[in-house]
Coordinates of C-alpha atoms in Angstrom, one line a residue:
Chain A
M42 CA 0.0 0.0 0.0
V43 CA 1.4 3.3 -1.1
E44 CA -0.5 6.1 0.7
D45 CA 0.6 9.5 1.9
N46 CA -2.7 10.4 3.6
P47 CA -2.6 9.0 7.2
D48 CA -6.4 8.9 7.5
H49 CA -6.8 6.9 4.2
G50 CA -3.9 4.7 5.2
F51 CA -5.6 4.0 8.5
I52 CA -8.9 3.2 6.8
I53 CA -7.3 1.0 4.2
S54 CA -5.4 -1.0 6.9
K55 CA -8.6 -1.4 9.0
A56 CA -10.6 -2.5 5.9
M57 CA -7.8 -5.0 4.9
Q58 CA -7.7 -6.4 8.4
E59 CA -11.4 -7.0 8.3
C60 CA -11.6 -8.4 4.7
L61 CA -8.2 -9.9 4.1
P62 CA -7.0 -11.0 7.6
E63 CA -4.4 -13.4 6.1
V64 CA -2.7 -10.6 4.2
K65 CA 0.3 -8.8 5.8
P66 CA 0.0 -5.2 4.4
V67 CA 3.2 -3.1 4.0
W68 CA 2.4 0.6 4.2
A69 CA 4.8 3.0 2.4
K70 CA 4.0 6.6 3.1
T71 CA 6.1 8.2 0.3
K72 CA 7.2 7.3 -3.2
E73 CA 10.7 6.9 -1.9
E74 CA 9.6 4.4 0.8
A75 CA 7.7 2.4 -1.7
L76 CA 10.6 2.1 -4.2
C77 CA 13.1 1.5 -1.4
Y78 CA 11.0 -1.4 -0.2
L79 CA 10.5 -2.9 -3.7
N80 CA 14.2 -2.6 -4.5
Q81 CA 15.0 -4.4 -1.2
C82 CA 12.5 -7.1 -2.2
E83 CA 14.6 -7.6 -5.3
Q84 CA 18.1 -7.3 -3.8
E85 CA 17.4 -9.3 -0.6
E86 CA 15.3 -11.9 -2.5
W87 CA 12.4 -11.1 -0.1
E88 CA 9.0 -12.4 -1.2
S89 CA 7.4 -10.0 -3.7
P90 CA 4.1 -8.3 -3.0
K91 CA 1.1 -10.0 -4.5
L92 CA -0.7 -6.8 -5.3
V93 CA 0.2 -3.1 -5.0
L94 CA -2.4 -0.5 -4.0
L95 CA -1.1 2.8 -5.2
D96 CA -2.5 6.2 -4.3
L97 CA -2.1 8.5 -7.4
Y98 CA -1.7 11.9 -5.7
L99 CA 1.4 11.4 -3.5
P100 CA 0.8 14.4 -3.2
N101 CA 1.1 15.2 -6.9
R102 CA 0.0 12.8 -9.6
H103 CA 3.5 12.8 -11.0
D104 CA 4.6 11.0 -7.9
G105 CA 2.1 8.2 -8.5
W106 CA 3.0 8.0 -12.2
Y107 CA 6.7 7.8 -11.2
V108 CA 6.1 4.9 -8.8
L109 CA 4.0 3.1 -11.5
E110 CA 6.7 3.6 -14.1
K111 CA 9.5 2.4 -11.8
I112 CA 7.5 -0.7 -10.9
R113 CA 6.8 -1.6 -14.5
A114 CA 10.5 -1.3 -15.3
M115 CA 11.5 -3.8 -12.5
P116 CA 12.7 -7.2 -13.5
D117 CA 10.8 -10.5 -13.3
A118 CA 7.8 -10.9 -10.9
L119 CA 8.1 -7.4 -9.5
G120 CA 7.6 -5.7 -12.8
K121 CA 4.5 -7.8 -13.5
V122 CA 2.7 -7.2 -10.1
P123 CA -0.8 -6.0 -10.6
V124 CA -1.0 -2.3 -9.5
V125 CA -4.4 -1.1 -8.5
L126 CA -4.6 2.7 -8.5
L127 CA -6.7 4.2 -5.7
S128 CA -7.4 7.9 -5.9
H129 CA -10.0 10.5 -4.9
S130 CA -9.7 11.9 -8.5
N131 CA -12.4 10.9 -11.0
D132 CA -10.9 13.1 -13.6
R133 CA -11.2 11.4 -17.0
N134 CA -7.6 12.2 -18.0
D135 CA -6.2 10.7 -14.8
I136 CA -8.3 7.5 -15.4
A137 CA -7.3 7.2 -19.1
E138 CA -3.6 7.9 -18.4
A139 CA -3.6 5.3 -15.6
Y140 CA -4.6 2.5 -18.0
E141 CA -2.2 3.9 -20.6
R142 CA 0.6 3.6 -18.1
G143 CA -0.2 0.0 -17.2
C144 CA -2.2 0.1 -14.1
S145 CA -4.4 -3.1 -13.7
S146 CA -7.4 -1.1 -12.6
Y147 CA -8.4 2.3 -11.3
L148 CA -10.6 2.7 -8.2
V149 CA -12.1 6.0 -7.1
K150 CA -11.8 6.3 -3.3
P151 CA -15.1 6.1 -1.6
I152 CA -16.2 8.4 1.2
K153 CA -17.9 6.1 3.7
Y154 CA -16.2 3.4 5.6
D155 CA -18.9 0.8 4.6
D156 CA -18.1 1.6 1.0
W157 CA -14.4 1.0 1.7
L158 CA -15.3 -2.4 3.2
E159 CA -17.3 -3.3 0.2
Y160 CA -14.3 -2.3 -2.1
F161 CA -12.0 -4.6 -0.1
Q162 CA -14.5 -7.4 -0.1
T163 CA -14.6 -7.1 -3.9
L164 CA -10.8 -6.9 -4.1
R165 CA -10.7 -10.1 -2.1
V166 CA -13.2 -12.0 -4.3
Y167 CA -11.6 -10.8 -7.5
W168 CA -7.8 -10.9 -6.9
W169 CA -7.6 -13.7 -4.2
E170 CA -10.5 -16.0 -5.1
T171 CA -11.1 -15.6 -8.9
V172 CA -8.0 -14.4 -10.7
T173 CA -4.8 -16.4 -10.9
L174 CA -1.7 -14.4 -10.0
P175 CA 1.9 -15.3 -11.1
K176 CA 3.3 -17.9 -8.8
V177 CA 6.9 -16.8 -9.1
N178 CA 8.2 -15.4 -5.8
V179 CA 4.8 -14.5 -4.5
A180 CA 4.1 -13.2 -1.0
L181 CA 1.1 -12.0 0.9
F182 CA 1.2 -8.3 0.8
Chain B
M158 CA -14.8 -12.1 -26.4
V159 CA -12.1 -13.9 -28.4
E160 CA -12.8 -17.6 -28.2
D161 CA -12.1 -20.4 -30.7
N162 CA -13.8 -23.2 -28.8
P163 CA -17.6 -23.1 -29.7
D164 CA -18.6 -24.8 -26.4
H165 CA -16.8 -22.3 -24.3
G166 CA -18.1 -19.4 -26.5
F167 CA -21.6 -20.7 -25.9
I168 CA -21.1 -21.0 -22.1
I169 CA -19.5 -17.6 -21.9
S170 CA -22.4 -16.0 -23.9
K171 CA -25.0 -17.7 -21.7
A172 CA -23.2 -16.7 -18.5
M173 CA -22.9 -13.1 -19.7
Q174 CA -26.6 -13.0 -20.7
E175 CA -27.4 -14.0 -17.1
C176 CA -24.9 -11.8 -15.2
L177 CA -24.4 -8.9 -17.6
P178 CA -27.7 -8.6 -19.5
E179 CA -27.1 -4.9 -20.4
V180 CA -23.8 -5.8 -22.2
K181 CA -23.7 -6.6 -25.9
P182 CA -21.0 -9.2 -26.3
V183 CA -19.2 -9.4 -29.6
W184 CA -17.8 -12.9 -30.3
A185 CA -14.7 -13.2 -32.4
K186 CA -13.8 -16.8 -33.2
T187 CA -10.2 -16.3 -34.5
K188 CA -7.4 -13.9 -33.9
E189 CA -8.1 -12.4 -37.4
E190 CA -11.7 -11.8 -36.6
A191 CA -10.8 -10.1 -33.3
L192 CA -8.2 -7.8 -34.9
C193 CA -10.4 -7.0 -37.9
Y194 CA -13.2 -6.0 -35.5
L195 CA -10.9 -3.8 -33.4
N196 CA -9.3 -2.2 -36.4
Q197 CA -12.8 -1.4 -37.7
C198 CA -13.7 0.1 -34.3
E199 CA -10.8 2.5 -34.8
Q200 CA -11.3 3.3 -38.5
E201 CA -15.1 3.7 -38.4
E202 CA -15.0 5.4 -35.0
W203 CA -17.3 2.7 -33.6
E204 CA -17.6 2.6 -29.8
S205 CA -14.6 0.7 -28.4
P206 CA -15.1 -2.4 -26.2
K207 CA -15.1 -1.8 -22.5
L208 CA -13.4 -5.0 -21.7
V209 CA -11.8 -7.8 -23.8
L210 CA -12.1 -11.4 -22.7
L211 CA -9.3 -13.2 -24.5
D212 CA -8.8 -17.0 -24.7
L213 CA -5.0 -17.7 -24.7
Y214 CA -4.8 -20.9 -26.8
L215 CA -6.4 -19.9 -30.2
P216 CA -5.5 -22.7 -30.7
N217 CA -1.8 -22.0 -29.9
R218 CA -0.7 -19.6 -27.2
H219 CA 1.2 -17.6 -29.7
D220 CA -2.1 -16.6 -31.2
G221 CA -3.3 -15.3 -27.9
W222 CA 0.0 -13.4 -27.3
Y223 CA -0.3 -12.0 -30.8
V224 CA -3.8 -10.6 -30.2
L225 CA -2.7 -9.1 -26.8
E226 CA 0.4 -7.5 -28.4
K227 CA -1.6 -6.0 -31.2
I228 CA -4.2 -4.6 -28.8
R229 CA -1.6 -3.0 -26.6
A230 CA 0.0 -1.3 -29.7
M231 CA -3.4 0.2 -30.7
P232 CA -3.8 4.0 -30.3
D233 CA -5.9 5.8 -27.6
A234 CA -8.7 4.0 -25.8
L235 CA -8.3 0.8 -27.7
G236 CA -4.7 0.2 -26.6
K237 CA -5.7 0.8 -23.0
V238 CA -8.7 -1.5 -22.8
P239 CA -8.4 -4.0 -19.9
V240 CA -7.7 -7.5 -21.3
V241 CA -8.7 -10.4 -19.1
L242 CA -7.1 -13.6 -20.2
L243 CA -9.3 -16.7 -19.9
S244 CA -7.6 -20.1 -20.4
H245 CA -7.8 -23.7 -19.4
S246 CA -4.0 -23.6 -18.7
N247 CA -2.8 -23.1 -15.2
D248 CA 0.8 -23.4 -16.3
R249 CA 2.9 -21.0 -14.2
N250 CA 4.9 -19.8 -17.3
D251 CA 1.7 -19.0 -19.2
I252 CA 0.4 -17.0 -16.1
A253 CA 3.7 -15.1 -15.6
E254 CA 4.0 -14.3 -19.2
A255 CA 0.4 -13.0 -19.4
Y256 CA 1.1 -10.4 -16.8
E257 CA 4.5 -9.6 -18.3
R258 CA 2.7 -8.9 -21.6
G259 CA 0.2 -6.6 -20.1
C260 CA -2.9 -8.5 -19.4
S261 CA -5.1 -7.0 -16.7
S262 CA -5.7 -10.4 -15.0
Y263 CA -5.6 -14.1 -15.8
L264 CA -8.5 -16.4 -15.1
V265 CA -8.2 -20.2 -15.3
K266 CA -11.4 -21.5 -17.0
P267 CA -13.7 -23.4 -14.6
I268 CA -15.3 -26.7 -15.4
K269 CA -18.8 -26.5 -14.1
Y270 CA -21.4 -24.0 -15.4
D271 CA -22.1 -22.8 -11.9
D272 CA -18.5 -21.8 -11.5
W273 CA -18.6 -19.9 -14.8
L274 CA -21.7 -18.0 -13.5
E275 CA -19.8 -17.2 -10.3
Y276 CA -16.8 -15.9 -12.4
F277 CA -19.1 -13.6 -14.4
Q278 CA -20.8 -12.4 -11.3
T279 CA -17.4 -11.4 -9.9
L280 CA -16.4 -9.8 -13.2
R281 CA -19.6 -7.7 -13.1
V282 CA -19.0 -6.6 -9.5
Y283 CA -15.4 -5.8 -10.1
W284 CA -15.3 -4.2 -13.6
W285 CA -18.7 -2.7 -13.8
E286 CA -19.5 -1.8 -10.2
T287 CA -16.2 -1.1 -8.5
V288 CA -13.4 -0.2 -10.9
T289 CA -13.6 3.0 -13.0
L290 CA -12.8 2.4 -16.6
P291 CA -11.6 5.1 -19.1
K292 CA -14.6 7.2 -20.3
V293 CA -13.1 7.9 -23.7
N294 CA -15.1 6.3 -26.5
V295 CA -16.4 3.5 -24.2
A296 CA -19.0 1.0 -25.3
L297 CA -20.8 -1.9 -23.8
F298 CA -19.0 -5.0 -25.0

């Protein structure tokens, strides 16, 4: 999870605990923290994340694009990891550009906690119980 | 929907009718048909598909990779369309390569019709009700 807003980070952690209790989330609060963690995964041969939840405005959208670009340029399993963009923005240019730059899907952040819970329930059913993810060097993230 | 197996095409159409009745599926039976349709979307300024369900073995996996590669090289909305790979193969190399080549997610085809229905229910909740797709030139597909 890459999220610079502490309130959103807290809500996401709580919703994940409720909907995906077997997942160990790793919370990076800046683009530097996120890339440092992923580079360490590669160098130390740690288990790679299974899914990346990436806030777009970190605090500018250029920061989100930068993280996405760096991830997609990483070798092997890391470069292929599904990246789900989470953003308050429902600007059509942001959404179109996100898919163009290789995000797996784009989610507009909800307002109410119940809607966050519903989002994470859906993420669970889709990414954990329906889709098959690459088995190479996969970890719970 | 790009599917060369008539039985699977029939099952998918039936499951879509049940779970996504507002969607108008377009069934391409070969890679040539799929690319011809997508090229026409571009040239005739038809509405683009919202989502592509792509069988990998058409009948060889090179055919599936070829379609995916051609889609990703298309301009604007067409090149960004989420492509969900559907395949009987749960070979780890196929799965890893699919993500490497830019599929949005990889689904192993189920056996029983009830499981197909469940898959399409999940696709509906995820792609239609949760995720935000690009708004440029979007059609029901």
